[in-house]
Amino acid sequence: DLAAGMLPAFRSVTVEQLLAHRGGLIALNNEADVGLFLEFLTAQTEPLPETFAGRRSFLATWALQQAQPGVTPGQDFLYSNVDYMLVGMILEARSGKSFTALFDELIVPLLGMPGGPGLSLGLPTTAGLARQRGHVGALGAVQVFDGYPPELQVWQDVLSQAAGGVFATVTGYAKWQQLHQQALGGESTPLPAAYVQRLRTPVGDYVLGWEVGPLPDAFKQKVCLYHGGIIEGFSVYSVIALDGQFAISAFTNTEGQGTDPDWVVKLLFKAIFDLQAGWA
């Protein structure tokens, strides 16, 4: 439905290239990109869409018209939240089901915990989890994250649904990580065999949502899957040995900002590094 309006360079990009962040699309994970979109919004003379589907189509149409200097779609790596938003739209178009329905059908049973799903689309709001407040700020100046301004939150919701918008309990996430560890170690799991095989035989240093490569000496130069991420005042760093020998994650309800916005993720990685060094 969006093909006619997109830049020609995007028309040959595949789903797997989107999942490998080689779609060449605008990242929308930094102030400069968000600023461009907000400028576009303020320049509109027609009423903006008011539904989730309408906003998502509006955002996708705009993103597919934004060329990124020096980046060849389908070839060059550029981490982009838009890549995964588009994959969510493709899943809906091909299945005839909403992303929420697909999530409930395929993911919740996979990671379901006794007494509750252990994860949700969007920040959990149940009474038992309401105390888990996100925090943001520079080192030594962290404050409670109260959310984005309403006019920005609606677009954040659209973008993040399929691009980092899954929130898990530590137990639920540990189950996800354990499934990967077991599968990579040769055990039978519900994870699709083709997906596991792609992880085992990566091309380059990024594969289907995971960075891949050797980590420092404490990990005995093992090739690992790893990723750090932040969203709405929360951060996580996860490492899984490609041979399934170990898996470690570190979590915090804090997101770094300021002159060194990666300071929280760096501390999470150091915690994992120190733990693995102690094991060695």
JSON list of N, CA, C and O in Angstrom, two decimals, residues 7 10 13-30 32-33 36 62-64 66-87 159 163 205-211 227:
[
{"chain": "A", "resi": 7, "resn": "LEU", "atom": "N", "xyz": [10.57, 6.12, -1.66]},
{"chain": "A", "resi": 7, "resn": "LEU", "atom": "CA", "xyz": [11.71, 6.32, -2.54]},
{"chain": "A", "resi": 7, "resn": "LEU", "atom": "C", "xyz": [12.03, 5.00, -3.25]},
{"chain": "A", "resi": 7, "resn": "LEU", "atom": "O", "xyz": [11.96, 3.93, -2.65]},
{"chain": "A", "resi": 10, "resn": "PHE", "atom": "N", "xyz": [14.01, 2.04, -1.67]},
{"chain": "A", "resi": 10, "resn": "PHE", "atom": "CA", "xyz": [13.46, 1.21, -0.60]},
{"chain": "A", "resi": 10, "resn": "PHE", "atom": "C", "xyz": [12.65, 0.02, -1.13]},
{"chain": "A", "resi": 10, "resn": "PHE", "atom": "O", "xyz": [12.32, -0.89, -0.37]},
{"chain": "A", "resi": 13, "resn": "VAL", "atom": "N", "xyz": [14.11, -3.57, -0.66]},
{"chain": "A", "resi": 13, "resn": "VAL", "atom": "CA", "xyz": [14.56, -3.99, 0.67]},
{"chain": "A", "resi": 13, "resn": "VAL", "atom": "C", "xyz": [13.70, -5.16, 1.14]},
{"chain": "A", "resi": 13, "resn": "VAL", "atom": "O", "xyz": [12.47, -5.14, 1.01]},
{"chain": "A", "resi": 14, "resn": "THR", "atom": "N", "xyz": [14.33, -6.18, 1.71]},
{"chain": "A", "resi": 14, "resn": "THR", "atom": "CA", "xyz": [13.63, -7.39, 2.16]},
{"chain": "A", "resi": 14, "resn": "THR", "atom": "C", "xyz": [13.33, -7.32, 3.65]},
{"chain": "A", "resi": 14, "resn": "THR", "atom": "O", "xyz": [13.89, -6.50, 4.39]},
{"chain": "A", "resi": 15, "resn": "VAL", "atom": "N", "xyz": [12.45, -8.21, 4.10]},
{"chain": "A", "resi": 15, "resn": "VAL", "atom": "CA", "xyz": [12.13, -8.29, 5.52]},
{"chain": "A", "resi": 15, "resn": "VAL", "atom": "C", "xyz": [13.38, -8.61, 6.33]},
{"chain": "A", "resi": 15, "resn": "VAL", "atom": "O", "xyz": [13.63, -8.01, 7.39]},
{"chain": "A", "resi": 16, "resn": "GLU", "atom": "N", "xyz": [14.19, -9.55, 5.85]},
{"chain": "A", "resi": 16, "resn": "GLU", "atom": "CA", "xyz": [15.39, -9.91, 6.60]},
{"chain": "A", "resi": 16, "resn": "GLU", "atom": "C", "xyz": [16.36, -8.73, 6.69]},
{"chain": "A", "resi": 16, "resn": "GLU", "atom": "O", "xyz": [17.03, -8.55, 7.71]},
{"chain": "A", "resi": 17, "resn": "GLN", "atom": "N", "xyz": [16.43, -7.92, 5.65]},
{"chain": "A", "resi": 17, "resn": "GLN", "atom": "CA", "xyz": [17.30, -6.74, 5.71]},
{"chain": "A", "resi": 17, "resn": "GLN", "atom": "C", "xyz": [16.77, -5.73, 6.72]},
{"chain": "A", "resi": 17, "resn": "GLN", "atom": "O", "xyz": [17.55, -5.07, 7.42]},
{"chain": "A", "resi": 18, "resn": "LEU", "atom": "N", "xyz": [15.44, -5.60, 6.83]},
{"chain": "A", "resi": 18, "resn": "LEU", "atom": "CA", "xyz": [14.88, -4.75, 7.87]},
{"chain": "A", "resi": 18, "resn": "LEU", "atom": "C", "xyz": [15.25, -5.27, 9.25]},
{"chain": "A", "resi": 18, "resn": "LEU", "atom": "O", "xyz": [15.64, -4.51, 10.14]},
{"chain": "A", "resi": 19, "resn": "LEU", "atom": "N", "xyz": [15.15, -6.58, 9.45]},
{"chain": "A", "resi": 19, "resn": "LEU", "atom": "CA", "xyz": [15.48, -7.19, 10.74]},
{"chain": "A", "resi": 19, "resn": "LEU", "atom": "C", "xyz": [16.97, -7.10, 11.06]},
{"chain": "A", "resi": 19, "resn": "LEU", "atom": "O", "xyz": [17.36, -7.19, 12.22]},
{"chain": "A", "resi": 20, "resn": "ALA", "atom": "N", "xyz": [17.79, -6.92, 10.04]},
{"chain": "A", "resi": 20, "resn": "ALA", "atom": "CA", "xyz": [19.23, -6.78, 10.22]},
{"chain": "A", "resi": 20, "resn": "ALA", "atom": "C", "xyz": [19.65, -5.31, 10.23]},
{"chain": "A", "resi": 20, "resn": "ALA", "atom": "O", "xyz": [20.84, -5.00, 10.22]},
{"chain": "A", "resi": 21, "resn": "HIS", "atom": "N", "xyz": [18.68, -4.39, 10.27]},
{"chain": "A", "resi": 21, "resn": "HIS", "atom": "CA", "xyz": [18.94, -2.95, 10.25]},
{"chain": "A", "resi": 21, "resn": "HIS", "atom": "C", "xyz": [19.77, -2.54, 9.05]},
{"chain": "A", "resi": 21, "resn": "HIS", "atom": "O", "xyz": [20.71, -1.75, 9.15]},
{"chain": "A", "resi": 22, "resn": "ARG", "atom": "N", "xyz": [19.42, -3.11, 7.92]},
{"chain": "A", "resi": 22, "resn": "ARG", "atom": "CA", "xyz": [20.03, -2.71, 6.66]},
{"chain": "A", "resi": 22, "resn": "ARG", "atom": "C", "xyz": [18.98, -2.18, 5.68]},
{"chain": "A", "resi": 22, "resn": "ARG", "atom": "O", "xyz": [19.13, -2.26, 4.48]},
{"chain": "A", "resi": 23, "resn": "GLY", "atom": "N", "xyz": [17.90, -1.66, 6.25]},
{"chain": "A", "resi": 23, "resn": "GLY", "atom": "CA", "xyz": [16.86, -1.08, 5.42]},
{"chain": "A", "resi": 23, "resn": "GLY", "atom": "C", "xyz": [17.20, 0.30, 4.91]},
{"chain": "A", "resi": 23, "resn": "GLY", "atom": "O", "xyz": [16.60, 0.77, 3.94]},
{"chain": "A", "resi": 24, "resn": "GLY", "atom": "N", "xyz": [18.13, 0.99, 5.58]},
{"chain": "A", "resi": 24, "resn": "GLY", "atom": "CA", "xyz": [18.52, 2.33, 5.15]},
{"chain": "A", "resi": 24, "resn": "GLY", "atom": "C", "xyz": [17.54, 3.41, 5.55]},
{"chain": "A", "resi": 24, "resn": "GLY", "atom": "O", "xyz": [17.59, 4.53, 5.04]},
{"chain": "A", "resi": 25, "resn": "LEU", "atom": "N", "xyz": [16.64, 3.10, 6.51]},
{"chain": "A", "resi": 25, "resn": "LEU", "atom": "CA", "xyz": [15.60, 4.05, 6.90]},
{"chain": "A", "resi": 25, "resn": "LEU", "atom": "C", "xyz": [16.05, 4.92, 8.07]},
{"chain": "A", "resi": 25, "resn": "LEU", "atom": "O", "xyz": [16.92, 4.53, 8.86]},
{"chain": "A", "resi": 26, "resn": "ILE", "atom": "N", "xyz": [15.44, 6.07, 8.18]},
{"chain": "A", "resi": 26, "resn": "ILE", "atom": "CA", "xyz": [15.74, 6.99, 9.26]},
{"chain": "A", "resi": 26, "resn": "ILE", "atom": "C", "xyz": [15.59, 6.29, 10.61]},
{"chain": "A", "resi": 26, "resn": "ILE", "atom": "O", "xyz": [14.66, 5.49, 10.81]},
{"chain": "A", "resi": 27, "resn": "ALA", "atom": "N", "xyz": [16.50, 6.58, 11.54]},
{"chain": "A", "resi": 27, "resn": "ALA", "atom": "CA", "xyz": [16.55, 5.81, 12.79]},
{"chain": "A", "resi": 27, "resn": "ALA", "atom": "C", "xyz": [15.44, 6.18, 13.76]},
{"chain": "A", "resi": 27, "resn": "ALA", "atom": "O", "xyz": [14.87, 5.32, 14.43]},
{"chain": "A", "resi": 28, "resn": "LEU", "atom": "N", "xyz": [15.13, 7.45, 13.88]},
{"chain": "A", "resi": 28, "resn": "LEU", "atom": "CA", "xyz": [14.14, 7.96, 14.84]},
{"chain": "A", "resi": 28, "resn": "LEU", "atom": "C", "xyz": [14.45, 7.51, 16.28]},
{"chain": "A", "resi": 28, "resn": "LEU", "atom": "O", "xyz": [13.54, 7.21, 17.05]},
{"chain": "A", "resi": 29, "resn": "ASN", "atom": "N", "xyz": [15.73, 7.45, 16.61]},
{"chain": "A", "resi": 29, "resn": "ASN", "atom": "CA", "xyz": [16.12, 7.15, 17.99]},
{"chain": "A", "resi": 29, "resn": "ASN", "atom": "C", "xyz": [17.09, 8.20, 18.52]},
{"chain": "A", "resi": 29, "resn": "ASN", "atom": "O", "xyz": [17.85, 7.96, 19.44]},
{"chain": "A", "resi": 30, "resn": "ASN", "atom": "N", "xyz": [17.04, 9.39, 17.92]},
{"chain": "A", "resi": 30, "resn": "ASN", "atom": "CA", "xyz": [17.91, 10.48, 18.36]},
{"chain": "A", "resi": 30, "resn": "ASN", "atom": "C", "xyz": [17.18, 11.81, 18.16]},
{"chain": "A", "resi": 30, "resn": "ASN", "atom": "O", "xyz": [16.18, 11.90, 17.44]},
{"chain": "A", "resi": 32, "resn": "ALA", "atom": "N", "xyz": [17.95, 14.54, 16.60]},
{"chain": "A", "resi": 32, "resn": "ALA", "atom": "CA", "xyz": [17.94, 15.14, 15.26]},
{"chain": "A", "resi": 32, "resn": "ALA", "atom": "C", "xyz": [16.83, 14.55, 14.40]},
{"chain": "A", "resi": 32, "resn": "ALA", "atom": "O", "xyz": [16.07, 15.29, 13.74]},
{"chain": "A", "resi": 33, "resn": "ASP", "atom": "N", "xyz": [16.70, 13.21, 14.41]},
{"chain": "A", "resi": 33, "resn": "ASP", "atom": "CA", "xyz": [15.66, 12.56, 13.60]},
{"chain": "A", "resi": 33, "resn": "ASP", "atom": "C", "xyz": [14.27, 12.93, 14.11]},
{"chain": "A", "resi": 33, "resn": "ASP", "atom": "O", "xyz": [13.36, 13.22, 13.31]},
{"chain": "A", "resi": 36, "resn": "LEU", "atom": "N", "xyz": [13.31, 16.36, 13.01]},
{"chain": "A", "resi": 36, "resn": "LEU", "atom": "CA", "xyz": [12.86, 16.43, 11.62]},
{"chain": "A", "resi": 36, "resn": "LEU", "atom": "C", "xyz": [11.39, 16.05, 11.50]},
{"chain": "A", "resi": 36, "resn": "LEU", "atom": "O", "xyz": [10.61, 16.70, 10.77]},
{"chain": "A", "resi": 62, "resn": "TRP", "atom": "N", "xyz": [5.96, 8.97, 5.68]},
{"chain": "A", "resi": 62, "resn": "TRP", "atom": "CA", "xyz": [7.00, 10.00, 5.79]},
{"chain": "A", "resi": 62, "resn": "TRP", "atom": "C", "xyz": [8.40, 9.37, 5.83]},
{"chain": "A", "resi": 62, "resn": "TRP", "atom": "O", "xyz": [9.30, 9.81, 5.12]},
{"chain": "A", "resi": 63, "resn": "ALA", "atom": "N", "xyz": [8.58, 8.33, 6.65]},
{"chain": "A", "resi": 63, "resn": "ALA", "atom": "CA", "xyz": [9.91, 7.71, 6.81]},
{"chain": "A", "resi": 63, "resn": "ALA", "atom": "C", "xyz": [10.41, 7.12, 5.50]},
{"chain": "A", "resi": 63, "resn": "ALA", "atom": "O", "xyz": [11.61, 7.17, 5.20]},
{"chain": "A", "resi": 64, "resn": "LEU", "atom": "N", "xyz": [9.51, 6.58, 4.69]},
{"chain": "A", "resi": 64, "resn": "LEU", "atom": "CA", "xyz": [9.90, 5.95, 3.43]},
{"chain": "A", "resi": 64, "resn": "LEU", "atom": "C", "xyz": [10.22, 6.98, 2.34]},
{"chain": "A", "resi": 64, "resn": "LEU", "atom": "O", "xyz": [10.56, 6.61, 1.23]},
{"chain": "A", "resi": 66, "resn": "GLN", "atom": "N", "xyz": [12.41, 9.51, 3.30]},
{"chain": "A", "resi": 66, "resn": "GLN", "atom": "CA", "xyz": [13.59, 10.17, 3.87]},
{"chain": "A", "resi": 66, "resn": "GLN", "atom": "C", "xyz": [14.86, 9.40, 3.51]},
{"chain": "A", "resi": 66, "resn": "GLN", "atom": "O", "xyz": [15.13, 8.34, 4.07]},
{"chain": "A", "resi": 67, "resn": "ALA", "atom": "N", "xyz": [15.62, 9.93, 2.58]},
{"chain": "A", "resi": 67, "resn": "ALA", "atom": "CA", "xyz": [16.91, 9.31, 2.24]},
{"chain": "A", "resi": 67, "resn": "ALA", "atom": "C", "xyz": [17.93, 9.63, 3.32]},
{"chain": "A", "resi": 67, "resn": "ALA", "atom": "O", "xyz": [17.93, 10.75, 3.88]},
{"chain": "A", "resi": 68, "resn": "GLN", "atom": "N", "xyz": [18.80, 8.68, 3.62]},
{"chain": "A", "resi": 68, "resn": "GLN", "atom": "CA", "xyz": [19.84, 8.87, 4.63]},
{"chain": "A", "resi": 68, "resn": "GLN", "atom": "C", "xyz": [21.19, 9.03, 3.92]},
{"chain": "A", "resi": 68, "resn": "GLN", "atom": "O", "xyz": [21.64, 8.09, 3.24]},
{"chain": "A", "resi": 69, "resn": "PRO", "atom": "N", "xyz": [21.83, 10.17, 4.05]},
{"chain": "A", "resi": 69, "resn": "PRO", "atom": "CA", "xyz": [23.08, 10.42, 3.32]},
{"chain": "A", "resi": 69, "resn": "PRO", "atom": "C", "xyz": [24.14, 9.36, 3.58]},
{"chain": "A", "resi": 69, "resn": "PRO", "atom": "O", "xyz": [24.38, 8.97, 4.73]},
{"chain": "A", "resi": 70, "resn": "GLY", "atom": "N", "xyz": [24.74, 8.86, 2.50]},
{"chain": "A", "resi": 70, "resn": "GLY", "atom": "CA", "xyz": [25.82, 7.89, 2.62]},
{"chain": "A", "resi": 70, "resn": "GLY", "atom": "C", "xyz": [25.38, 6.49, 2.97]},
{"chain": "A", "resi": 70, "resn": "GLY", "atom": "O", "xyz": [26.23, 5.61, 3.22]},
{"chain": "A", "resi": 71, "resn": "VAL", "atom": "N", "xyz": [24.08, 6.22, 3.00]},
{"chain": "A", "resi": 71, "resn": "VAL", "atom": "CA", "xyz": [23.56, 4.89, 3.37]},
{"chain": "A", "resi": 71, "resn": "VAL", "atom": "C", "xyz": [22.83, 4.29, 2.17]},
{"chain": "A", "resi": 71, "resn": "VAL", "atom": "O", "xyz": [21.91, 4.92, 1.62]},
{"chain": "A", "resi": 72, "resn": "THR", "atom": "N", "xyz": [23.22, 3.07, 1.78]},
{"chain": "A", "resi": 72, "resn": "THR", "atom": "CA", "xyz": [22.56, 2.37, 0.68]},
{"chain": "A", "resi": 72, "resn": "THR", "atom": "C", "xyz": [21.55, 1.38, 1.24]},
{"chain": "A", "resi": 72, "resn": "THR", "atom": "O", "xyz": [21.92, 0.42, 1.92]},
{"chain": "A", "resi": 73, "resn": "PRO", "atom": "N", "xyz": [20.24, 1.59, 1.01]},
{"chain": "A", "resi": 73, "resn": "PRO", "atom": "CA", "xyz": [19.23, 0.66, 1.51]},
{"chain": "A", "resi": 73, "resn": "PRO", "atom": "C", "xyz": [19.48, -0.77, 1.02]},
{"chain": "A", "resi": 73, "resn": "PRO", "atom": "O", "xyz": [19.82, -0.99, -0.14]},
{"chain": "A", "resi": 74, "resn": "GLY", "atom": "N", "xyz": [19.33, -1.73, 1.95]},
{"chain": "A", "resi": 74, "resn": "GLY", "atom": "CA", "xyz": [19.55, -3.12, 1.63]},
{"chain": "A", "resi": 74, "resn": "GLY", "atom": "C", "xyz": [21.00, -3.56, 1.75]},
{"chain": "A", "resi": 74, "resn": "GLY", "atom": "O", "xyz": [21.30, -4.74, 1.60]},
{"chain": "A", "resi": 75, "resn": "GLN", "atom": "N", "xyz": [21.88, -2.60, 2.05]},
{"chain": "A", "resi": 75, "resn": "GLN", "atom": "CA", "xyz": [23.31, -2.93, 2.10]},
{"chain": "A", "resi": 75, "resn": "GLN", "atom": "C", "xyz": [23.98, -2.45, 3.39]},
{"chain": "A", "resi": 75, "resn": "GLN", "atom": "O", "xyz": [24.59, -3.24, 4.10]},
{"chain": "A", "resi": 76, "resn": "ASP", "atom": "N", "xyz": [23.87, -1.17, 3.68]},
{"chain": "A", "resi": 76, "resn": "ASP", "atom": "CA", "xyz": [24.61, -0.59, 4.80]},
{"chain": "A", "resi": 76, "resn": "ASP", "atom": "C", "xyz": [23.84, -0.72, 6.11]},
{"chain": "A", "resi": 76, "resn": "ASP", "atom": "O", "xyz": [22.60, -0.60, 6.14]},
{"chain": "A", "resi": 77, "resn": "PHE", "atom": "N", "xyz": [24.56, -0.93, 7.21]},
{"chain": "A", "resi": 77, "resn": "PHE", "atom": "CA", "xyz": [23.95, -1.04, 8.53]},
{"chain": "A", "resi": 77, "resn": "PHE", "atom": "C", "xyz": [23.60, 0.35, 9.05]},
{"chain": "A", "resi": 77, "resn": "PHE", "atom": "O", "xyz": [24.43, 1.25, 9.08]},
{"chain": "A", "resi": 78, "resn": "LEU", "atom": "N", "xyz": [22.36, 0.54, 9.47]},
{"chain": "A", "resi": 78, "resn": "LEU", "atom": "CA", "xyz": [21.92, 1.75, 10.15]},
{"chain": "A", "resi": 78, "resn": "LEU", "atom": "C", "xyz": [20.81, 1.35, 11.10]},
{"chain": "A", "resi": 78, "resn": "LEU", "atom": "O", "xyz": [19.70, 1.01, 10.68]},
{"chain": "A", "resi": 79, "resn": "TYR", "atom": "N", "xyz": [21.11, 1.35, 12.39]},
{"chain": "A", "resi": 79, "resn": "TYR", "atom": "CA", "xyz": [20.12, 0.95, 13.40]},
{"chain": "A", "resi": 79, "resn": "TYR", "atom": "C", "xyz": [18.92, 1.88, 13.31]},
{"chain": "A", "resi": 79, "resn": "TYR", "atom": "O", "xyz": [19.04, 3.09, 13.42]},
{"chain": "A", "resi": 80, "resn": "SER", "atom": "N", "xyz": [17.74, 1.30, 13.12]},
{"chain": "A", "resi": 80, "resn": "SER", "atom": "CA", "xyz": [16.55, 2.11, 12.90]},
{"chain": "A", "resi": 80, "resn": "SER", "atom": "C", "xyz": [15.33, 1.46, 13.53]},
{"chain": "A", "resi": 80, "resn": "SER", "atom": "O", "xyz": [14.99, 0.31, 13.24]},
{"chain": "A", "resi": 81, "resn": "ASN", "atom": "N", "xyz": [14.64, 2.22, 14.37]},
{"chain": "A", "resi": 81, "resn": "ASN", "atom": "CA", "xyz": [13.38, 1.74, 14.93]},
{"chain": "A", "resi": 81, "resn": "ASN", "atom": "C", "xyz": [12.31, 1.60, 13.85]},
{"chain": "A", "resi": 81, "resn": "ASN", "atom": "O", "xyz": [11.40, 0.78, 13.97]},
{"chain": "A", "resi": 82, "resn": "VAL", "atom": "N", "xyz": [12.42, 2.40, 12.80]},
{"chain": "A", "resi": 82, "resn": "VAL", "atom": "CA", "xyz": [11.43, 2.34, 11.72]},
{"chain": "A", "resi": 82, "resn": "VAL", "atom": "C", "xyz": [11.48, 0.97, 11.04]},
{"chain": "A", "resi": 82, "resn": "VAL", "atom": "O", "xyz": [10.44, 0.45, 10.60]},
{"chain": "A", "resi": 83, "resn": "ASP", "atom": "N", "xyz": [12.66, 0.35, 10.93]},
{"chain": "A", "resi": 83, "resn": "ASP", "atom": "CA", "xyz": [12.77, -0.98, 10.32]},
{"chain": "A", "resi": 83, "resn": "ASP", "atom": "C", "xyz": [11.79, -1.95, 10.96]},
{"chain": "A", "resi": 83, "resn": "ASP", "atom": "O", "xyz": [11.06, -2.68, 10.27]},
{"chain": "A", "resi": 84, "resn": "TYR", "atom": "N", "xyz": [11.77, -1.96, 12.29]},
{"chain": "A", "resi": 84, "resn": "TYR", "atom": "CA", "xyz": [10.94, -2.93, 12.99]},
{"chain": "A", "resi": 84, "resn": "TYR", "atom": "C", "xyz": [9.48, -2.52, 13.00]},
{"chain": "A", "resi": 84, "resn": "TYR", "atom": "O", "xyz": [8.58, -3.38, 13.01]},
{"chain": "A", "resi": 85, "resn": "MET", "atom": "N", "xyz": [9.20, -1.23, 12.99]},
{"chain": "A", "resi": 85, "resn": "MET", "atom": "CA", "xyz": [7.82, -0.79, 12.85]},
{"chain": "A", "resi": 85, "resn": "MET", "atom": "C", "xyz": [7.25, -1.30, 11.53]},
{"chain": "A", "resi": 85, "resn": "MET", "atom": "O", "xyz": [6.11, -1.80, 11.47]},
{"chain": "A", "resi": 86, "resn": "LEU", "atom": "N", "xyz": [8.04, -1.20, 10.45]},
{"chain": "A", "resi": 86, "resn": "LEU", "atom": "CA", "xyz": [7.59, -1.68, 9.15]},
{"chain": "A", "resi": 86, "resn": "LEU", "atom": "C", "xyz": [7.38, -3.19, 9.14]},
{"chain": "A", "resi": 86, "resn": "LEU", "atom": "O", "xyz": [6.43, -3.69, 8.53]},
{"chain": "A", "resi": 87, "resn": "VAL", "atom": "N", "xyz": [8.27, -3.94, 9.82]},
{"chain": "A", "resi": 87, "resn": "VAL", "atom": "CA", "xyz": [8.09, -5.38, 9.91]},
{"chain": "A", "resi": 87, "resn": "VAL", "atom": "C", "xyz": [6.76, -5.70, 10.59]},
{"chain": "A", "resi": 87, "resn": "VAL", "atom": "O", "xyz": [6.02, -6.61, 10.17]},
{"chain": "A", "resi": 159, "resn": "LEU", "atom": "N", "xyz": [5.53, 4.06, 17.02]},
{"chain": "A", "resi": 159, "resn": "LEU", "atom": "CA", "xyz": [6.85, 3.62, 16.59]},
{"chain": "A", "resi": 159, "resn": "LEU", "atom": "C", "xyz": [7.32, 2.40, 17.37]},
{"chain": "A", "resi": 159, "resn": "LEU", "atom": "O", "xyz": [7.88, 1.47, 16.81]},
{"chain": "A", "resi": 163, "resn": "ALA", "atom": "N", "xyz": [8.92, -2.18, 17.88]},
{"chain": "A", "resi": 163, "resn": "ALA", "atom": "CA", "xyz": [10.34, -1.80, 17.90]},
{"chain": "A", "resi": 163, "resn": "ALA", "atom": "C", "xyz": [10.76, -1.46, 19.32]},
{"chain": "A", "resi": 163, "resn": "ALA", "atom": "O", "xyz": [11.04, -0.31, 19.64]},
{"chain": "A", "resi": 205, "resn": "ASP", "atom": "N", "xyz": [28.17, -8.57, 11.55]},
{"chain": "A", "resi": 205, "resn": "ASP", "atom": "CA", "xyz": [28.17, -8.44, 13.00]},
{"chain": "A", "resi": 205, "resn": "ASP", "atom": "C", "xyz": [26.81, -8.08, 13.57]},
{"chain": "A", "resi": 205, "resn": "ASP", "atom": "O", "xyz": [26.70, -7.61, 14.70]},
{"chain": "A", "resi": 206, "resn": "TYR", "atom": "N", "xyz": [25.73, -8.33, 12.79]},
{"chain": "A", "resi": 206, "resn": "TYR", "atom": "CA", "xyz": [24.38, -8.11, 13.30]},
{"chain": "A", "resi": 206, "resn": "TYR", "atom": "C", "xyz": [23.46, -9.11, 12.63]},
{"chain": "A", "resi": 206, "resn": "TYR", "atom": "O", "xyz": [23.48, -9.26, 11.40]},
{"chain": "A", "resi": 207, "resn": "VAL", "atom": "N", "xyz": [22.65, -9.81, 13.44]},
{"chain": "A", "resi": 207, "resn": "VAL", "atom": "CA", "xyz": [21.78, -10.84, 12.88]},
{"chain": "A", "resi": 207, "resn": "VAL", "atom": "C", "xyz": [20.43, -10.85, 13.61]},
{"chain": "A", "resi": 207, "resn": "VAL", "atom": "O", "xyz": [20.36, -11.09, 14.81]},
{"chain": "A", "resi": 208, "resn": "LEU", "atom": "N", "xyz": [19.37, -10.53, 12.91]},
{"chain": "A", "resi": 208, "resn": "LEU", "atom": "CA", "xyz": [18.00, -10.67, 13.38]},
{"chain": "A", "resi": 208, "resn": "LEU", "atom": "C", "xyz": [17.79, -10.13, 14.79]},
{"chain": "A", "resi": 208, "resn": "LEU", "atom": "O", "xyz": [17.23, -10.81, 15.67]},
{"chain": "A", "resi": 209, "resn": "GLY", "atom": "N", "xyz": [18.25, -8.91, 15.03]},
{"chain": "A", "resi": 209, "resn": "GLY", "atom": "CA", "xyz": [18.01, -8.29, 16.32]},
{"chain": "A", "resi": 209, "resn": "GLY", "atom": "C", "xyz": [19.12, -8.45, 17.32]},
{"chain": "A", "resi": 209, "resn": "GLY", "atom": "O", "xyz": [19.01, -7.95, 18.46]},
{"chain": "A", "resi": 210, "resn": "TRP", "atom": "N", "xyz": [20.20, -9.12, 16.96]},
{"chain": "A", "resi": 210, "resn": "TRP", "atom": "CA", "xyz": [21.33, -9.32, 17.88]},
{"chain": "A", "resi": 210, "resn": "TRP", "atom": "C", "xyz": [22.63, -8.84, 17.24]},
{"chain": "A", "resi": 210, "resn": "TRP", "atom": "O", "xyz": [22.89, -9.14, 16.07]},
{"chain": "A", "resi": 211, "resn": "GLU", "atom": "N", "xyz": [23.44, -8.14, 18.02]},
{"chain": "A", "resi": 211, "resn": "GLU", "atom": "CA", "xyz": [24.83, -7.96, 17.63]},
{"chain": "A", "resi": 211, "resn": "GLU", "atom": "C", "xyz": [25.54, -9.29, 17.85]},
{"chain": "A", "resi": 211, "resn": "GLU", "atom": "O", "xyz": [25.15, -10.08, 18.70]},
{"chain": "A", "resi": 227, "resn": "HIS", "atom": "N", "xyz": [23.31, -7.49, 23.16]},
{"chain": "A", "resi": 227, "resn": "HIS", "atom": "CA", "xyz": [22.57, -6.28, 22.80]},
{"chain": "A", "resi": 227, "resn": "HIS", "atom": "C", "xyz": [22.29, -5.47, 24.05]},
{"chain": "A", "resi": 227, "resn": "HIS", "atom": "O", "xyz": [21.98, -6.02, 25.10]}
]
